[in-house]
mmCIF file of C-alpha atoms in Angstrom:
data_model
loop_
_atom_site.group_PDB
_atom_site.id
_atom_site.type_symbol
_atom_site.label_atom_id
_atom_site.label_comp_id
_atom_site.label_asym_id
_atom_site.label_seq_id
_atom_site.Cartn_x
_atom_site.Cartn_y
_atom_site.Cartn_z
ATOM 1 C CA MET Z 1 -49.341 73.139 -70.186
ATOM 2 C CA SER Z 2 -47.071 76.175 -69.983
ATOM 3 C CA THR Z 3 -44.251 76.816 -67.359
ATOM 4 C CA PRO Z 4 -45.048 79.577 -64.816
ATOM 5 C CA PRO Z 5 -42.917 82.673 -64.992
ATOM 6 C CA SER Z 6 -39.776 82.849 -62.610
ATOM 7 C CA PRO Z 7 -40.115 85.039 -59.507
ATOM 8 C CA HIS Z 8 -36.560 86.371 -60.106
ATOM 9 C CA PRO Z 9 -36.316 87.994 -63.465
ATOM 10 C CA ALA Z 10 -32.497 88.635 -63.048
ATOM 11 C CA TYR Z 11 -31.775 84.895 -62.975
ATOM 12 C CA PRO Z 12 -33.702 83.237 -65.697
ATOM 13 C CA GLN Z 13 -34.540 79.620 -65.135
ATOM 14 C CA ALA Z 14 -34.112 77.137 -67.924
ATOM 15 C CA PRO Z 15 -37.126 75.022 -68.760
ATOM 16 C CA GLY Z 16 -37.061 71.519 -67.424
ATOM 17 C CA PRO Z 17 -37.977 69.450 -64.325
ATOM 18 C CA TYR Z 18 -34.985 70.710 -62.272
ATOM 19 C CA PRO Z 19 -34.418 74.392 -61.530
ATOM 20 C CA GLN Z 20 -31.109 75.921 -62.574
ATOM 21 C CA GLN Z 21 -28.480 76.687 -59.881
ATOM 22 C CA PRO Z 22 -27.632 80.324 -59.458
ATOM 23 C CA ALA Z 23 -24.270 81.670 -60.558
ATOM 24 C CA PRO Z 24 -21.343 81.508 -58.095
ATOM 25 C CA TYR Z 25 -21.039 84.375 -55.686
ATOM 26 C CA GLN Z 26 -18.444 86.945 -56.565
ATOM 27 C CA GLN Z 27 -17.159 89.301 -53.912
ATOM 28 C CA ALA Z 28 -16.348 92.760 -54.933
ATOM 29 C CA PRO Z 29 -12.918 93.987 -53.938
ATOM 30 C CA GLY Z 30 -13.173 95.734 -50.569
ATOM 31 C CA PRO Z 31 -10.999 98.320 -48.945
ATOM 32 C CA TYR Z 32 -8.696 95.627 -47.432
ATOM 33 C CA ALA Z 33 -7.545 94.017 -50.641
ATOM 34 C CA GLN Z 34 -3.768 93.461 -50.611
ATOM 35 C CA ALA Z 35 -1.896 94.527 -53.631
ATOM 36 C CA PRO Z 36 0.211 91.823 -55.286
ATOM 37 C CA GLY Z 37 3.928 91.954 -54.760
ATOM 38 C CA ALA Z 38 6.596 91.233 -52.100
ATOM 39 C CA TYR Z 39 6.098 92.151 -48.489
ATOM 40 C CA GLN Z 40 7.332 95.592 -47.733
ATOM 41 C CA GLN Z 41 8.733 96.278 -44.267
ATOM 42 C CA PRO Z 42 7.601 99.562 -42.823
ATOM 43 C CA ALA Z 43 10.119 102.313 -42.496
ATOM 44 C CA PRO Z 44 12.254 102.310 -39.333
ATOM 45 C CA GLY Z 45 11.202 104.445 -36.391
ATOM 46 C CA PRO Z 46 12.888 107.539 -35.157
ATOM 47 C CA TYR Z 47 15.510 105.445 -33.249
ATOM 48 C CA PRO Z 48 17.417 103.212 -35.692
ATOM 49 C CA PRO Z 49 19.472 100.313 -34.292
ATOM 50 C CA GLN Z 50 23.061 101.116 -33.564
ATOM 51 C CA GLN Z 51 25.522 99.625 -35.990
ATOM 52 C CA ALA Z 52 28.574 97.930 -34.508
ATOM 53 C CA PRO Z 53 31.969 97.946 -36.180
ATOM 54 C CA GLY Z 54 31.685 94.208 -36.904
ATOM 55 C CA GLY Z 55 28.476 94.256 -38.978
ATOM 56 C CA TYR Z 56 25.047 95.728 -39.482
ATOM 57 C CA GLY Z 57 22.462 95.430 -36.750
ATOM 58 C CA GLN Z 58 24.733 93.791 -34.141
ATOM 59 C CA PRO Z 59 24.763 95.309 -30.633
ATOM 60 C CA THR Z 60 27.949 96.760 -29.290
ATOM 61 C CA PRO Z 61 29.812 94.170 -27.131
ATOM 62 C CA TYR Z 62 29.590 94.797 -23.370
ATOM 63 C CA GLN Z 63 32.936 95.638 -21.845
ATOM 64 C CA GLN Z 64 33.345 95.181 -18.075
ATOM 65 C CA ALA Z 65 36.211 96.553 -16.093
ATOM 66 C CA PRO Z 66 38.422 93.881 -14.444
ATOM 67 C CA TYR Z 67 37.327 93.048 -10.878
ATOM 68 C CA GLN Z 68 39.879 93.858 -8.222
ATOM 69 C CA GLN Z 69 39.367 92.623 -4.674
ATOM 70 C CA ALA Z 70 40.893 94.473 -1.807
ATOM 71 C CA PRO Z 71 43.104 92.383 0.498
ATOM 72 C CA TYR Z 72 41.223 91.051 3.535
ATOM 73 C CA GLN Z 73 42.458 92.461 6.802
ATOM 74 C CA GLN Z 74 41.185 91.087 10.080
ATOM 75 C CA ALA Z 75 41.171 93.294 13.091
ATOM 76 C CA PRO Z 76 42.942 91.911 16.165
ATOM 77 C CA TYR Z 77 40.677 90.229 18.690
ATOM 78 C CA GLN Z 78 39.897 92.406 21.673
ATOM 79 C CA GLN Z 79 38.113 91.050 24.700
ATOM 80 C CA ALA Z 80 35.122 93.056 25.818
ATOM 81 C CA PRO Z 81 35.587 94.876 29.102
ATOM 82 C CA GLY Z 82 34.081 93.087 32.049
ATOM 83 C CA ALA Z 83 34.439 89.594 30.543
ATOM 84 C CA HIS Z 84 35.749 86.895 32.801
ATOM 85 C CA PRO Z 85 39.203 85.611 31.805
ATOM 86 C CA ALA Z 86 39.796 81.875 31.476
ATOM 87 C CA ALA Z 87 40.517 80.270 34.789
ATOM 88 C CA ALA Z 88 44.055 79.086 35.202
ATOM 89 C CA PRO Z 89 44.522 75.375 35.848
ATOM 90 C CA ALA Z 90 44.941 74.459 39.458
ATOM 91 C CA PRO Z 91 48.525 73.666 40.462
ATOM 92 C CA GLY Z 92 49.243 69.970 40.767
ATOM 93 C CA GLY Z 93 46.640 68.819 38.235
ATOM 94 C CA PRO Z 94 42.993 67.903 38.903
ATOM 95 C CA GLY Z 95 41.710 67.761 42.431
ATOM 96 C CA CYS Z 96 40.231 64.847 44.322
ATOM 97 C CA GLU Z 97 36.551 64.244 43.557
ATOM 98 C CA VAL Z 98 35.830 63.630 47.239
ATOM 99 C CA CYS Z 99 37.652 66.424 49.069
ATOM 100 C CA GLY Z 100 39.065 68.535 46.212
ATOM 101 C CA ALA Z 101 42.650 68.279 47.416
ATOM 102 C CA ALA Z 102 45.600 68.118 45.073
ATOM 103 C CA PRO Z 103 47.555 66.323 43.777
ATOM 104 C CA ALA Z 104 45.230 63.513 42.732
ATOM 105 C CA ALA Z 105 45.241 60.714 40.178
ATOM 106 C CA GLN Z 106 42.634 58.701 38.333
ATOM 107 C CA MET Z 107 42.400 55.090 39.450
ATOM 108 C CA ARG Z 108 40.096 52.078 39.585
ATOM 109 C CA ILE Z 109 39.859 49.862 42.665
ATOM 110 C CA ARG Z 110 38.160 46.502 42.207
ATOM 111 C CA GLY Z 111 36.149 44.167 44.416
ATOM 112 C CA HIS Z 112 34.446 40.777 44.126
ATOM 113 C CA GLN Z 113 31.627 38.901 45.870
ATOM 114 C CA GLY Z 114 31.003 35.180 45.501
ATOM 115 C CA MET Z 115 27.519 33.826 46.319
ATOM 116 C CA LEU Z 116 27.652 30.046 45.660
ATOM 117 C CA ILE Z 117 25.858 30.076 42.283
ATOM 118 C CA VAL Z 118 26.114 33.719 41.223
ATOM 119 C CA MET Z 119 28.880 36.266 41.680
ATOM 120 C CA ARG Z 120 29.304 40.004 41.371
ATOM 121 C CA ASN Z 121 32.232 42.119 40.289
ATOM 122 C CA LEU Z 122 32.558 45.551 41.891
ATOM 123 C CA TRP Z 123 34.747 48.555 41.215
ATOM 124 C CA ARG Z 124 35.183 52.171 42.200
ATOM 125 C CA LYS Z 125 36.599 54.469 39.533
ATOM 126 C CA GLY Z 126 37.477 58.122 40.035
ATOM 127 C CA THR Z 127 40.095 60.738 40.780
ATOM 128 C CA PHE Z 128 41.373 60.480 44.349
ATOM 129 C CA CYS Z 129 44.101 61.991 46.445
ATOM 130 C CA HIS Z 130 46.433 59.907 48.592
ATOM 131 C CA THR Z 131 44.159 59.841 51.647
ATOM 132 C CA CYS Z 132 40.837 59.150 49.884
ATOM 133 C CA GLY Z 133 42.378 56.614 47.510
ATOM 134 C CA LEU Z 134 43.877 54.697 50.442
ATOM 135 C CA ALA Z 135 40.514 54.688 52.222
ATOM 136 C CA VAL Z 136 38.721 53.232 49.172
ATOM 137 C CA PHE Z 137 41.447 50.624 48.681
ATOM 138 C CA ARG Z 138 41.319 49.354 52.258
ATOM 139 C CA LYS Z 139 37.541 49.092 52.174
ATOM 140 C CA MET Z 140 37.335 47.213 48.853
ATOM 141 C CA GLN Z 141 40.298 44.957 49.632
ATOM 142 C CA SER Z 142 39.087 43.851 53.046
ATOM 143 C CA ASP Z 143 35.525 43.194 51.818
ATOM 144 C CA THR Z 144 36.851 41.094 48.928
ATOM 145 C CA MET Z 145 38.987 39.007 51.257
ATOM 146 C CA ALA Z 146 35.915 38.163 53.372
ATOM 147 C CA GLN Z 147 33.179 37.869 50.697
ATOM 148 C CA GLY Z 148 34.971 36.804 47.528
ATOM 149 C CA TRP Z 149 35.616 33.106 48.105
ATOM 150 C CA TRP Z 150 32.122 31.635 48.225
ATOM 151 C CA GLY Z 151 31.700 30.195 44.742
ATOM 152 C CA PRO Z 152 33.433 27.802 42.322
ATOM 153 C CA MET Z 153 34.640 30.519 39.967
ATOM 154 C CA SER Z 154 35.067 33.057 42.747
ATOM 155 C CA MET Z 155 37.900 30.991 44.245
ATOM 156 C CA ILE Z 156 39.905 31.852 41.116
ATOM 157 C CA ILE Z 157 38.642 35.406 40.504
ATOM 158 C CA THR Z 158 39.181 36.617 44.084
ATOM 159 C CA PRO Z 159 42.982 36.175 44.266
ATOM 160 C CA ILE Z 160 43.319 37.808 40.831
ATOM 161 C CA THR Z 161 41.281 40.791 42.041
ATOM 162 C CA LEU Z 162 43.406 41.106 45.190
ATOM 163 C CA LEU Z 163 46.578 41.038 43.115
ATOM 164 C CA ILE Z 164 45.347 43.754 40.728
ATOM 165 C CA ASN Z 165 44.493 45.992 43.686
ATOM 166 C CA LEU Z 166 48.078 45.731 44.903
ATOM 167 C CA PHE Z 167 49.245 47.462 41.697
ATOM 168 C CA THR Z 168 46.730 50.214 42.372
ATOM 169 C CA LEU Z 169 48.067 50.514 45.913
ATOM 170 C CA SER Z 170 51.555 51.220 44.574
ATOM 171 C CA LYS Z 171 50.076 54.064 42.497
ATOM 172 C CA ILE Z 172 48.376 55.490 45.578
ATOM 173 C CA ARG Z 173 51.577 55.421 47.627
ATOM 174 C CA LYS Z 174 53.402 57.451 44.987
ATOM 175 C CA LEU Z 175 51.061 60.391 45.508
ATOM 176 C CA PRO Z 176 52.360 63.051 47.916
ATOM 177 C CA ALA Z 177 50.341 64.248 50.864
ATOM 178 C CA PRO Z 178 47.231 66.193 49.770
ATOM 179 C CA MET Z 179 47.266 69.990 50.095
ATOM 180 C CA ALA Z 180 44.480 72.585 50.360
ATOM 181 C CA PRO Z 181 41.431 70.309 50.622
ATOM 182 C CA LEU Z 182 38.095 71.968 49.876
ATOM 183 C CA GLY Z 183 36.065 69.662 52.091
ATOM 184 C CA PRO Z 184 36.253 66.654 54.394
ATOM 185 C CA GLY Z 185 37.853 63.583 52.893
ATOM 186 C CA LEU Z 186 37.542 59.862 53.577
ATOM 187 C CA ASP Z 187 39.054 58.272 56.650
ATOM 188 C CA PRO Z 188 41.577 55.556 55.702
ATOM 189 C CA GLY Z 189 40.995 53.731 58.997
ATOM 190 C CA ARG Z 190 42.942 50.650 59.956
ATOM 191 C CA PRO Z 191 45.084 48.650 57.562
ATOM 192 C CA VAL Z 192 43.505 45.695 55.757
ATOM 193 C CA LEU Z 193 44.959 42.918 57.899
ATOM 194 C CA ARG Z 194 43.916 44.709 61.115
ATOM 195 C CA ARG Z 195 40.265 44.826 60.215
ATOM 196 C CA PRO Z 196 37.813 42.019 61.139
ATOM 197 C CA ALA Z 197 36.990 41.352 57.477
ATOM 198 C CA GLY Z 198 40.691 41.247 56.577
ATOM 199 C CA MET Z 199 41.591 38.897 59.414
ATOM 200 C CA PHE Z 200 38.688 36.591 58.516
ATOM 201 C CA GLY Z 201 39.768 36.615 54.896
ATOM 202 C CA LEU Z 202 43.191 35.310 55.857
ATOM 203 C CA ILE Z 203 41.697 31.838 56.391
ATOM 204 C CA PRO Z 204 40.538 31.171 52.804
ATOM 205 C CA LEU Z 205 43.488 33.129 51.442
ATOM 206 C CA THR Z 206 45.908 30.898 53.327
ATOM 207 C CA GLY Z 207 44.078 27.765 52.127
ATOM 208 C CA PHE Z 208 44.228 28.945 48.535
ATOM 209 C CA THR Z 209 47.923 29.756 48.824
ATOM 210 C CA VAL Z 210 48.785 26.343 50.290
ATOM 211 C CA THR Z 211 46.753 24.555 47.600
ATOM 212 C CA PHE Z 212 48.380 26.549 44.834
ATOM 213 C CA LEU Z 213 51.869 25.848 46.088
ATOM 214 C CA PHE Z 214 51.062 22.137 46.438
ATOM 215 C CA VAL Z 215 49.865 21.971 42.825
ATOM 216 C CA LEU Z 216 53.021 23.681 41.664
ATOM 217 C CA ALA Z 217 55.171 21.215 43.595
ATOM 218 C CA VAL Z 218 53.350 18.248 42.097
ATOM 219 C CA LEU Z 219 53.700 19.598 38.576
ATOM 220 C CA ALA Z 220 57.393 20.229 39.146
ATOM 221 C CA THR Z 221 58.120 16.675 40.329
ATOM 222 C CA ALA Z 222 55.929 14.943 37.724
#
């Protein structure tokens, strides 16, 4: 039995059970074939790099002029026309917070109330002239003498409060008579011992004084 002729006469097929592989593909050199040899850099453009004195291709070092700052001059402060000038302090210091009279001084006047089991400490702090400060003192002192004894601890706190108020009274008496009040002030009224509360408070105050002196005498003779 003879072998049939090959359909491709340019590639003859060898006789046998397996057909022969075609020859490897060879590409013809195209128009983009690169010639052998080292890489050649294209010629420089119309603007060649500037050559510095230190070497080829280095840019010229940037030179900046030294910075000089002008001396700072501040214009003198001028107040705008029509502005209100600062108010001058009132003569004699701050005024009384009740009537606005001067001179005045800051002070604290204390009070105390004893109520068997509980107690309450009172005070009035502010800037007062001679008249208003004396009015507050007489009110707080007389009320303390009448209401401050009714409690175990209040029997000790009340005389201490009355004694501290006496130091405040000396500060009030050093103030001169108030001048130029801006409004009505407080009425000092009667002295402490001429008021009903002050006269009633003399009873427990006298008892406390006698007891205190007796304890001192016993401790001195022991």
